[in-house]
mmCIF file of C-alpha atoms and ligand atoms in Angstrom:
data_model
loop_
_atom_site.group_PDB
_atom_site.id
_atom_site.type_symbol
_atom_site.label_atom_id
_atom_site.label_comp_id
_atom_site.label_asym_id
_atom_site.label_seq_id
_atom_site.Cartn_x
_atom_site.Cartn_y
_atom_site.Cartn_z
ATOM 1 C CA UNK A 1 -0.117 1.904 20.638
ATOM 2 C CA UNK A 2 -2.005 2.054 17.041
ATOM 3 C CA UNK A 3 -2.686 5.459 16.915
ATOM 4 C CA UNK A 4 -0.990 7.775 14.326
ATOM 5 C CA UNK A 5 -1.240 10.943 12.626
ATOM 6 C CA UNK A 6 1.596 10.895 10.262
ATOM 7 C CA UNK A 7 3.277 9.068 7.571
ATOM 8 C CA UNK A 8 5.743 9.002 5.216
ATOM 9 C CA UNK A 9 5.894 6.772 1.815
ATOM 10 C CA UNK A 10 7.697 6.597 -1.365
ATOM 11 C CA UNK A 11 6.026 6.457 -4.805
ATOM 12 C CA UNK A 12 7.553 3.143 -6.658
ATOM 13 C CA UNK A 13 10.013 3.930 -9.357
ATOM 14 C CA UNK A 14 10.668 1.383 -12.631
ATOM 15 C CA UNK A 15 13.222 0.181 -11.112
ATOM 16 C CA UNK A 16 11.359 -1.473 -8.626
ATOM 17 C CA UNK A 17 11.316 -4.903 -10.354
ATOM 18 C CA UNK A 18 14.650 -4.949 -10.049
ATOM 19 C CA UNK A 19 14.289 -4.985 -5.806
ATOM 20 C CA UNK A 20 15.861 -7.962 -3.754
ATOM 21 C CA UNK A 21 13.990 -11.116 -3.890
ATOM 22 C CA UNK A 22 15.689 -14.354 -2.908
ATOM 23 C CA UNK A 23 13.453 -16.476 -5.077
ATOM 24 C CA UNK A 24 14.638 -14.311 -8.202
ATOM 25 C CA UNK A 25 10.930 -12.711 -8.827
ATOM 26 C CA UNK A 26 10.272 -9.655 -10.612
ATOM 27 C CA UNK A 27 7.534 -7.709 -10.374
ATOM 28 C CA UNK A 28 5.450 -5.792 -12.713
ATOM 29 C CA UNK A 29 6.391 -1.963 -12.012
ATOM 30 C CA UNK A 30 2.696 -0.626 -13.577
ATOM 31 C CA UNK A 31 0.803 -3.315 -11.295
ATOM 32 C CA UNK A 32 3.123 -2.753 -8.495
ATOM 33 C CA UNK A 33 2.144 0.686 -8.792
ATOM 34 C CA UNK A 34 -1.402 0.147 -8.471
ATOM 35 C CA UNK A 35 -1.029 -2.309 -5.259
ATOM 36 C CA UNK A 36 0.891 0.771 -3.787
ATOM 37 C CA UNK A 37 -1.687 3.918 -4.880
ATOM 38 C CA UNK A 38 -4.196 1.321 -3.013
ATOM 39 C CA UNK A 39 -1.614 1.137 0.162
ATOM 40 C CA UNK A 40 -1.884 5.104 0.126
ATOM 41 C CA UNK A 41 -5.296 5.521 -0.156
ATOM 42 C CA UNK A 42 -5.762 2.841 2.427
ATOM 43 C CA UNK A 43 -3.602 4.745 5.072
ATOM 44 C CA UNK A 44 -5.425 8.423 4.151
ATOM 45 C CA UNK A 45 -8.961 6.420 5.068
ATOM 46 C CA UNK A 46 -7.397 5.223 7.846
ATOM 47 C CA UNK A 47 -6.650 8.763 8.997
ATOM 48 C CA UNK A 48 -3.073 9.446 8.580
ATOM 49 C CA UNK A 49 -1.557 12.401 6.573
ATOM 50 C CA UNK A 50 1.155 11.039 4.561
ATOM 51 C CA UNK A 51 4.170 13.130 3.445
ATOM 52 C CA UNK A 52 4.770 10.939 0.421
ATOM 53 C CA UNK A 53 8.640 11.113 -1.350
ATOM 54 C CA UNK A 54 9.204 10.749 -4.911
ATOM 55 C CA UNK A 55 10.644 7.518 -6.450
ATOM 56 C CA UNK A 56 14.117 7.119 -6.059
ATOM 57 C CA UNK A 57 15.840 4.914 -9.078
ATOM 58 C CA UNK A 58 18.912 4.116 -7.869
ATOM 59 C CA UNK A 59 17.567 2.239 -4.985
ATOM 60 C CA UNK A 60 14.678 -0.186 -5.995
ATOM 61 C CA UNK A 61 13.662 -1.186 -2.752
ATOM 62 C CA UNK A 62 13.489 2.325 -1.850
ATOM 63 C CA UNK A 63 9.987 2.195 -1.330
ATOM 64 C CA UNK A 64 10.216 0.208 1.718
ATOM 65 C CA UNK A 65 11.111 3.241 3.835
ATOM 66 C CA UNK A 66 10.427 1.293 7.023
ATOM 67 C CA UNK A 67 13.940 -0.803 6.576
ATOM 68 C CA UNK A 68 16.408 2.602 6.540
ATOM 69 C CA UNK A 69 14.634 3.974 9.748
ATOM 70 C CA UNK A 70 12.902 3.783 13.075
ATOM 71 C CA UNK A 71 9.896 6.336 14.433
ATOM 72 C CA UNK A 72 8.417 7.036 17.365
ATOM 73 C CA UNK A 73 7.059 10.284 18.285
ATOM 74 C CA UNK A 74 10.146 10.618 21.252
ATOM 75 C CA UNK A 75 12.356 10.953 18.138
ATOM 76 C CA UNK A 76 13.934 8.375 15.048
ATOM 77 C CA UNK A 77 16.706 6.392 14.428
ATOM 78 C CA UNK A 78 18.475 6.428 11.097
ATOM 79 C CA UNK A 79 19.589 2.537 10.519
ATOM 80 C CA UNK A 80 22.119 0.848 8.496
ATOM 81 C CA UNK A 81 21.593 -1.832 5.915
ATOM 82 C CA UNK A 82 24.083 -4.713 5.247
ATOM 83 C CA UNK A 83 22.403 -5.174 1.453
ATOM 84 C CA UNK A 84 24.735 -2.995 -0.359
ATOM 85 C CA UNK A 85 22.049 -2.253 -2.984
ATOM 86 C CA UNK A 86 19.946 -0.249 -0.173
ATOM 87 C CA UNK A 87 23.053 1.031 1.621
ATOM 88 C CA UNK A 88 22.566 4.463 0.398
ATOM 89 C CA UNK A 89 18.946 4.332 1.456
ATOM 90 C CA UNK A 90 19.085 5.917 5.064
ATOM 91 C CA UNK A 91 20.876 8.697 3.770
ATOM 92 C CA UNK A 92 18.067 9.773 1.827
ATOM 93 C CA UNK A 93 15.966 9.464 4.445
ATOM 94 C CA UNK A 94 17.803 11.941 6.415
ATOM 95 C CA UNK A 95 16.940 15.369 5.255
ATOM 96 C CA UNK A 96 12.988 14.404 5.753
ATOM 97 C CA UNK A 97 13.534 12.917 9.140
ATOM 98 C CA UNK A 98 15.528 15.903 9.969
ATOM 99 C CA UNK A 99 12.539 18.395 9.307
ATOM 100 C CA UNK A 100 9.971 16.631 11.016
ATOM 101 C CA UNK A 101 12.016 15.350 13.917
ATOM 102 C CA UNK A 102 13.963 17.222 16.750
ATOM 103 C CA UNK A 103 15.509 14.285 17.953
ATOM 104 C CA UNK A 104 17.230 12.241 15.108
ATOM 105 C CA UNK A 105 19.873 9.208 16.648
ATOM 106 C CA UNK A 106 22.113 7.597 14.031
ATOM 107 C CA UNK A 107 22.853 4.159 13.888
ATOM 108 C CA UNK A 108 27.051 4.430 13.713
ATOM 109 C CA UNK A 109 27.588 0.542 14.231
ATOM 110 C CA UNK A 110 26.975 -2.726 13.285
ATOM 111 C CA UNK A 111 23.155 -3.537 10.855
ATOM 112 C CA UNK A 112 19.627 -3.195 11.427
ATOM 113 C CA UNK A 113 16.726 -3.033 9.218
ATOM 114 C CA UNK A 114 13.231 -1.379 10.788
ATOM 115 C CA UNK A 115 11.336 -4.775 9.623
ATOM 116 C CA UNK A 116 13.340 -6.096 12.060
ATOM 117 C CA UNK A 117 11.616 -3.822 14.892
ATOM 118 C CA UNK A 118 8.573 -4.503 16.249
ATOM 119 C CA UNK A 119 6.760 -2.441 18.798
ATOM 120 C CA UNK A 120 4.432 -4.375 21.814
ATOM 121 C CA UNK A 121 2.730 -2.629 24.664
ATOM 122 C CA UNK A 122 5.487 -2.987 27.462
ATOM 123 C CA UNK A 123 8.597 -3.220 25.339
ATOM 124 C CA UNK A 124 10.180 -2.780 21.329
ATOM 125 C CA UNK A 125 11.390 -6.309 20.158
ATOM 126 C CA UNK A 126 14.312 -6.418 17.342
ATOM 127 C CA UNK A 127 15.107 -9.424 15.756
ATOM 128 C CA UNK A 128 18.540 -11.041 14.801
ATOM 129 C CA UNK A 129 18.169 -11.779 10.803
ATOM 130 C CA UNK A 130 20.635 -11.866 7.631
ATOM 131 C CA UNK A 131 19.953 -7.729 8.056
ATOM 132 C CA UNK A 132 20.433 -6.959 11.495
ATOM 133 C CA UNK A 133 23.444 -8.294 12.988
ATOM 134 C CA UNK A 134 24.588 -8.388 17.147
ATOM 135 C CA UNK A 135 25.792 -5.627 17.493
ATOM 136 C CA UNK A 136 23.275 -3.894 15.326
ATOM 137 C CA UNK A 137 20.845 -5.203 17.664
ATOM 138 C CA UNK A 138 22.883 -3.983 20.899
ATOM 139 C CA UNK A 139 23.494 -0.228 19.171
ATOM 140 C CA UNK A 140 19.949 -0.130 19.345
ATOM 141 C CA UNK A 141 19.041 -1.102 21.854
ATOM 142 C CA UNK A 142 21.158 1.941 23.505
ATOM 143 C CA UNK A 143 19.838 4.260 21.029
ATOM 144 C CA UNK A 144 16.369 3.428 22.078
ATOM 145 C CA UNK A 145 17.244 3.613 25.547
ATOM 146 C CA UNK A 146 18.056 7.372 25.158
ATOM 147 C CA UNK A 147 14.616 7.863 23.885
ATOM 148 C CA UNK A 148 13.712 6.491 26.867
ATOM 149 C CA UNK A 149 12.149 3.163 25.489
ATOM 150 C CA UNK A 150 13.322 -0.239 25.979
ATOM 151 C CA UNK A 151 14.703 -2.792 23.470
ATOM 152 C CA UNK A 152 14.685 -6.774 23.963
ATOM 153 C CA UNK A 153 16.896 -8.623 21.195
ATOM 154 C CA UNK A 154 15.188 -11.740 20.043
ATOM 155 C CA UNK A 155 16.417 -14.609 18.087
ATOM 156 C CA UNK A 156 13.846 -15.432 15.435
ATOM 157 C CA UNK A 157 14.012 -18.500 13.426
ATOM 158 C CA UNK A 158 16.201 -19.127 10.016
ATOM 159 C CA UNK A 159 14.657 -18.280 7.143
ATOM 160 C CA UNK A 160 12.248 -15.398 8.256
ATOM 161 C CA UNK A 161 13.796 -12.275 6.158
ATOM 162 C CA UNK A 162 12.773 -9.812 8.643
ATOM 163 C CA UNK A 163 10.969 -10.344 12.567
ATOM 164 C CA UNK A 164 7.438 -7.908 10.886
ATOM 165 C CA UNK A 165 7.386 -10.350 7.607
ATOM 166 C CA UNK A 166 6.330 -13.206 10.025
ATOM 167 C CA UNK A 167 4.577 -11.320 13.140
ATOM 168 C CA UNK A 168 2.184 -8.218 13.630
ATOM 169 C CA UNK A 169 0.449 -6.756 16.511
ATOM 170 C CA UNK A 170 -3.460 -6.380 16.076
ATOM 171 C CA UNK A 171 -3.962 -5.176 19.160
ATOM 172 C CA UNK A 172 -2.957 -4.836 23.274
ATOM 173 C CA UNK A 173 -3.171 -8.444 23.557
ATOM 174 C CA UNK A 174 -3.005 -10.077 20.393
ATOM 175 C CA UNK A 175 0.185 -10.815 17.747
ATOM 176 C CA UNK A 176 -0.582 -12.946 14.566
ATOM 177 C CA UNK A 177 2.498 -14.512 13.698
ATOM 178 C CA UNK A 178 3.547 -17.469 10.710
ATOM 179 C CA UNK A 179 4.137 -20.752 12.299
ATOM 180 C CA UNK A 180 7.743 -20.951 13.365
ATOM 181 C CA UNK A 181 7.095 -17.493 15.147
ATOM 182 C CA UNK A 182 4.406 -18.491 16.974
ATOM 183 C CA UNK A 183 5.946 -21.270 18.443
ATOM 184 C CA UNK A 184 9.209 -19.561 19.233
ATOM 185 C CA UNK A 185 7.851 -18.213 22.356
ATOM 186 C CA UNK A 186 9.078 -14.551 21.867
ATOM 187 C CA UNK A 187 6.307 -12.360 23.137
ATOM 188 C CA UNK A 188 6.318 -12.450 26.632
ATOM 189 C CA UNK A 189 2.401 -11.880 27.926
ATOM 190 C CA UNK A 190 0.585 -12.286 25.038
ATOM 191 C CA UNK A 191 -1.598 -14.074 22.807
ATOM 192 C CA UNK A 192 -0.401 -15.482 19.615
ATOM 193 C CA UNK A 193 -2.579 -16.563 16.980
ATOM 194 C CA UNK A 194 -0.533 -18.607 14.234
ATOM 195 C CA UNK A 195 -1.843 -17.474 10.277
ATOM 196 C CA UNK A 196 -3.923 -19.717 8.262
ATOM 197 C CA UNK A 197 -2.531 -23.114 6.951
ATOM 198 C CA UNK A 198 -0.039 -21.887 3.631
ATOM 199 C CA UNK A 199 -0.712 -18.241 4.036
ATOM 200 C CA UNK A 200 2.514 -17.343 6.086
ATOM 201 C CA UNK A 201 3.401 -13.678 5.019
ATOM 202 C CA UNK A 202 -0.553 -13.153 5.934
ATOM 203 C CA UNK A 203 1.289 -11.783 8.938
ATOM 204 C CA UNK A 204 2.855 -8.937 7.225
ATOM 205 C CA UNK A 205 -0.127 -7.083 7.765
ATOM 206 C CA UNK A 206 -0.434 -3.050 9.540
ATOM 207 C CA UNK A 207 -2.782 -2.098 12.321
ATOM 208 C CA UNK A 208 -3.825 1.747 11.880
ATOM 209 C CA UNK A 209 -6.077 3.360 14.045
ATOM 210 C CA UNK A 210 -8.667 1.403 13.960
ATOM 211 C CA UNK A 211 -8.219 -0.601 10.545
ATOM 212 C CA UNK A 212 -6.142 -3.565 10.541
ATOM 213 C CA UNK A 213 -4.379 -3.263 6.631
ATOM 214 C CA UNK A 214 -4.331 -6.612 5.551
ATOM 215 C CA UNK A 215 -2.964 -8.865 2.069
ATOM 216 C CA UNK A 216 -5.968 -9.538 -0.016
ATOM 217 C CA UNK A 217 -3.686 -13.155 -1.147
ATOM 218 C CA UNK A 218 -4.822 -14.119 2.710
ATOM 219 C CA UNK A 219 -8.437 -14.710 3.182
ATOM 220 C CA UNK A 220 -8.682 -16.999 5.742
ATOM 221 C CA UNK A 221 -5.898 -14.989 8.090
ATOM 222 C CA UNK A 222 -8.330 -12.490 7.574
ATOM 223 C CA UNK A 223 -11.245 -14.102 8.632
ATOM 224 C CA UNK A 224 -9.912 -14.877 11.773
ATOM 225 C CA UNK A 225 -8.688 -11.448 12.365
ATOM 226 C CA UNK A 226 -11.831 -10.693 11.835
ATOM 227 C CA UNK A 227 -13.087 -12.370 14.058
ATOM 228 C CA UNK A 228 -11.541 -10.900 16.885
ATOM 229 C CA UNK A 229 -13.911 -7.704 16.469
ATOM 230 C CA UNK A 230 -11.541 -5.857 14.008
ATOM 231 C CA UNK A 231 -12.408 -3.919 10.774
ATOM 232 C CA UNK A 232 -10.015 -5.566 7.958
ATOM 233 C CA UNK A 233 -8.961 -3.843 4.889
ATOM 234 C CA UNK A 234 -8.076 -5.932 1.786
ATOM 235 C CA UNK A 235 -5.381 -4.796 -0.231
ATOM 236 C CA UNK A 236 -4.058 -6.400 -3.365
ATOM 237 C CA UNK A 237 0.108 -7.731 -2.373
ATOM 238 C CA UNK A 238 0.807 -9.659 -5.128
ATOM 239 C CA UNK A 239 3.220 -8.041 -6.868
ATOM 240 C CA UNK A 240 4.890 -6.479 -4.045
ATOM 241 C CA UNK A 241 5.466 -10.225 -2.632
ATOM 242 C CA UNK A 242 7.517 -11.257 -5.367
ATOM 243 C CA UNK A 243 10.396 -8.984 -4.010
ATOM 244 C CA UNK A 244 9.621 -10.157 -0.473
ATOM 245 C CA UNK A 245 7.457 -7.429 0.708
ATOM 246 C CA UNK A 246 4.418 -6.832 2.781
ATOM 247 C CA UNK A 247 2.404 -4.186 3.855
ATOM 248 C CA UNK A 248 4.069 -3.340 7.308
ATOM 249 C CA UNK A 249 7.580 -2.249 5.366
ATOM 250 C CA UNK A 250 5.852 0.480 2.893
ATOM 251 C CA UNK A 251 5.388 3.019 5.235
ATOM 252 C CA UNK A 252 7.257 4.786 8.372
ATOM 253 C CA UNK A 253 4.117 5.968 10.674
ATOM 254 C CA UNK A 254 3.587 8.033 14.177
ATOM 255 C CA UNK A 255 1.537 10.238 16.562
ATOM 256 C CA UNK A 256 3.216 13.498 15.837
ATOM 257 C CA UNK A 257 0.080 15.277 16.995
HETATM 258 C C1 CIR B 1 14.625 -6.310 0.991
HETATM 259 O O1 CIR B 1 14.907 -7.978 -0.222
HETATM 260 O O2 CIR B 1 14.857 -5.935 1.178
HETATM 261 C C2 CIR B 1 13.244 -6.243 -0.061
HETATM 262 N N1 CIR B 1 13.011 -6.766 -1.330
HETATM 263 C C3 CIR B 1 12.448 -6.701 0.695
HETATM 264 C C4 CIR B 1 12.086 -5.757 2.103
HETATM 265 C C5 CIR B 1 11.309 -5.629 3.033
HETATM 266 N N2 CIR B 1 10.991 -5.131 4.226
HETATM 267 C C6 CIR B 1 10.167 -5.691 4.970
HETATM 268 O O3 CIR B 1 10.333 -7.096 5.487
HETATM 269 N N3 CIR B 1 10.586 -5.006 6.069
#
């Protein structure tokens, strides 16, 4: 479930300052690069071997490699973004994934972002959002079926950019979620822990092997996760948050061996 030996990341370029941001905030590219370096070091420390792709200046949000594709040990799926400035990202990832995966499927209808796809112990959820429409979600369910897995379409409350902006699986039994998602009754058979008040973005975390990587801006939620017995690693996310992102979206992770 959380065993990963391989991951792909992309180094941010200067254009990251122009990444999509609902609030119109602009990150400082140098400070964001430093945050990205800390993230890369934490992935390596957690036991993952990385392939680091070069910056793609023409796509400001291309460091969020989790959105244009979905990967499993069984194969990968290239997705389609409805955000015009992100539409070229799947094509840029395709040759990389072709080298790494024997089976590479492609979403050929509708739109879906990887940030809306959450792997749970007994199923995969795909959340409808401003980036994932019903046609794309239904096509994803069909494609994941070809890879031998089951996915379920859910409708998270309005105002969540991506499903995984607001929730994450921290162990086989526990999901951490922002309050609106925690109340939405999406996670069958799992215990849901809400993030601390005022720390909505804390749920954009990622569990890699034994480590739970979390934003350092969310100390009270980090304490809740640590109290469950997890090894929490706090990482700087102040710049990354300015373009509506967090830790889960900056890598594609899978178990190759
Ligand atoms: C965007 O709006 O597409 C980027 N600025 C942030 C994407 C973050 N990805 C994610 O939550 N999965």
